[in-house]
């Protein structure tokens, strides 16, 4: 059986960015920098979820059913970042990157969106 091809967005930066922009505009993908407080973002997302900002902060891409972090996907992301550069795994690990199967783009585990699938 042939190996499954990598998702286009793991290899094509323009396609990845277009889908990420769609997630930002249609599903509140964010926050921009998850290491900052982002109080306004979390208050808006909490309102979408019908909960408190503190509870909304627990709903991250990293615990979403659509967040794919299989070895195959991580290898696809590394390939798309350019394995010949030698720092692709540093980038993947720093962002705790995976692949959002709901919006078809590379995303970071610390972010979230209102389409979270638990």
C-alpha positions as a LaTeX table, in Angstrom:
\begin{tabular}{lrrr}
\hline
Residue & $x$ (\AA) & $y$ (\AA) & $z$ (\AA) \\
\hline
Unk1 & 0.00 & 0.00 & 0.00 \\
Unk2 & 1.50 & 3.40 & $-0.98$ \\
Unk3 & 2.23 & 5.96 & 1.71 \\
Unk4 & $-0.42$ & 8.59 & 2.20 \\
Unk5 & 0.57 & 11.96 & 0.72 \\
Unk6 & 1.19 & 14.91 & 2.98 \\
Unk7 & $-1.60$ & 17.47 & 3.21 \\
Unk8 & $-0.93$ & 20.26 & 0.70 \\
Unk9 & $-0.95$ & 22.88 & 3.45 \\
Unk10 & 2.05 & 21.26 & 5.15 \\
Unk11 & 4.04 & 21.81 & 1.96 \\
Unk12 & 2.52 & 24.98 & 0.47 \\
Unk13 & 2.92 & 28.08 & 2.65 \\
Unk14 & 0.39 & 30.12 & 0.64 \\
Unk15 & $-2.31$ & 27.46 & 1.01 \\
Unk16 & $-1.48$ & 27.11 & 4.72 \\
Unk17 & $-1.71$ & 30.88 & 5.30 \\
Unk18 & $-4.99$ & 31.15 & 3.36 \\
Unk19 & $-6.58$ & 28.44 & 5.50 \\
Unk20 & $-5.18$ & 29.91 & 8.71 \\
Unk21 & $-6.65$ & 33.29 & 7.75 \\
Unk22 & $-10.00$ & 31.58 & 7.18 \\
Unk23 & $-9.78$ & 30.04 & 10.67 \\
Unk24 & $-8.97$ & 33.46 & 12.14 \\
Unk25 & $-11.87$ & 35.22 & 10.42 \\
Unk26 & $-14.53$ & 32.50 & 10.71 \\
Unk27 & $-13.64$ & 30.71 & 13.94 \\
Unk28 & $-11.59$ & 33.17 & 16.04 \\
Unk29 & $-8.34$ & 31.16 & 15.75 \\
Unk30 & $-5.99$ & 32.68 & 18.27 \\
Unk31 & $-4.88$ & 34.31 & 20.36 \\
Unk32 & $-2.12$ & 35.94 & 18.34 \\
Unk33 & 0.48 & 35.30 & 21.04 \\
Unk34 & $-0.75$ & 32.62 & 23.45 \\
Unk35 & 1.96 & 33.55 & 25.95 \\
Unk36 & 0.39 & 36.99 & 26.53 \\
Unk37 & $-2.71$ & 37.55 & 28.74 \\
Unk38 & $-5.03$ & 38.33 & 25.77 \\
Unk39 & $-7.91$ & 39.13 & 28.13 \\
Unk40 & $-10.15$ & 40.56 & 25.41 \\
Unk41 & $-9.72$ & 37.48 & 23.20 \\
Unk42 & $-10.49$ & 35.04 & 26.04 \\
Unk43 & $-13.53$ & 37.05 & 27.14 \\
Unk44 & $-14.95$ & 36.91 & 23.58 \\
Unk45 & $-14.21$ & 33.20 & 23.24 \\
Unk46 & $-15.75$ & 32.50 & 26.64 \\
Unk47 & $-18.90$ & 34.25 & 25.47 \\
Unk48 & $-18.93$ & 32.01 & 22.34 \\
Unk49 & $-18.51$ & 28.90 & 24.52 \\
Unk50 & $-20.99$ & 30.11 & 27.15 \\
Unk51 & $-18.45$ & 29.87 & 29.94 \\
Unk52 & $-15.84$ & 31.87 & 31.84 \\
Unk53 & $-12.51$ & 33.06 & 30.39 \\
Unk54 & $-10.73$ & 30.76 & 32.85 \\
Unk55 & $-12.60$ & 27.73 & 31.50 \\
Unk56 & $-12.21$ & 28.85 & 27.88 \\
Unk57 & $-8.43$ & 28.95 & 28.39 \\
Unk58 & $-8.51$ & 25.21 & 29.02 \\
Unk59 & $-9.90$ & 24.56 & 25.53 \\
Unk60 & $-6.83$ & 24.58 & 23.30 \\
Unk61 & $-5.94$ & 23.14 & 19.93 \\
Unk62 & $-3.76$ & 20.67 & 21.78 \\
Unk63 & $-6.84$ & 18.97 & 23.24 \\
Unk64 & $-9.07$ & 19.31 & 20.18 \\
Unk65 & $-10.05$ & 16.12 & 18.35 \\
Unk66 & $-9.16$ & 17.79 & 15.03 \\
Unk67 & $-5.54$ & 18.48 & 16.12 \\
Unk68 & $-3.41$ & 15.87 & 14.36 \\
Unk69 & 0.04 & 15.29 & 15.84 \\
Unk70 & 0.77 & 11.86 & 14.42 \\
Unk71 & 4.33 & 11.03 & 13.45 \\
Unk72 & 3.30 & 11.11 & 9.79 \\
Unk73 & 1.87 & 14.62 & 10.08 \\
Unk74 & 4.86 & 15.92 & 12.05 \\
Unk75 & 7.16 & 14.49 & 9.37 \\
Unk76 & 5.05 & 16.22 & 6.71 \\
Unk77 & 5.36 & 19.53 & 8.59 \\
Unk78 & 9.13 & 19.03 & 8.90 \\
Unk79 & 9.39 & 18.25 & 5.19 \\
Unk80 & 7.44 & 21.39 & 4.33 \\
Unk81 & 9.66 & 23.51 & 6.57 \\
Unk82 & 12.72 & 22.21 & 4.74 \\
Unk83 & 14.59 & 19.32 & 6.28 \\
Unk84 & 17.83 & 20.48 & 4.71 \\
Unk85 & 17.86 & 23.54 & 6.99 \\
Unk86 & 18.26 & 21.45 & 10.14 \\
Unk87 & 16.07 & 23.59 & 12.40 \\
Unk88 & 12.61 & 22.37 & 11.38 \\
Unk89 & 12.18 & 20.23 & 14.51 \\
Unk90 & 13.13 & 23.20 & 16.69 \\
Unk91 & 10.30 & 25.16 & 15.04 \\
Unk92 & 7.85 & 22.28 & 15.38 \\
Unk93 & 8.72 & 21.72 & 19.04 \\
Unk94 & 8.76 & 25.43 & 19.94 \\
Unk95 & 5.25 & 25.93 & 18.58 \\
Unk96 & 4.11 & 22.44 & 19.50 \\
Unk97 & 2.82 & 22.32 & 15.94 \\
Unk98 & 0.22 & 19.96 & 14.61 \\
Unk99 & $-2.29$ & 19.95 & 11.79 \\
Unk100 & $-5.84$ & 21.25 & 12.15 \\
Unk101 & $-8.06$ & 18.86 & 10.24 \\
Unk102 & $-11.07$ & 21.14 & 10.68 \\
Unk103 & $-9.49$ & 24.03 & 8.75 \\
Unk104 & $-6.56$ & 22.32 & 7.00 \\
Unk105 & $-3.56$ & 24.26 & 8.25 \\
Unk106 & $-0.59$ & 23.91 & 10.59 \\
Unk107 & $-1.45$ & 25.20 & 14.03 \\
Unk108 & 0.02 & 25.54 & 17.50 \\
Unk109 & $-1.29$ & 23.52 & 20.43 \\
Unk110 & $-1.57$ & 26.59 & 22.72 \\
Unk111 & $-4.06$ & 28.33 & 20.44 \\
Unk112 & $-7.76$ & 27.60 & 20.05 \\
Unk113 & $-10.87$ & 28.54 & 18.09 \\
Unk114 & $-14.62$ & 28.46 & 18.52 \\
Unk115 & $-14.84$ & 25.29 & 16.39 \\
Unk116 & $-13.07$ & 23.27 & 19.10 \\
Unk117 & $-14.04$ & 19.60 & 18.92 \\
Unk118 & $-13.78$ & 17.79 & 22.22 \\
\hline
\end{tabular}
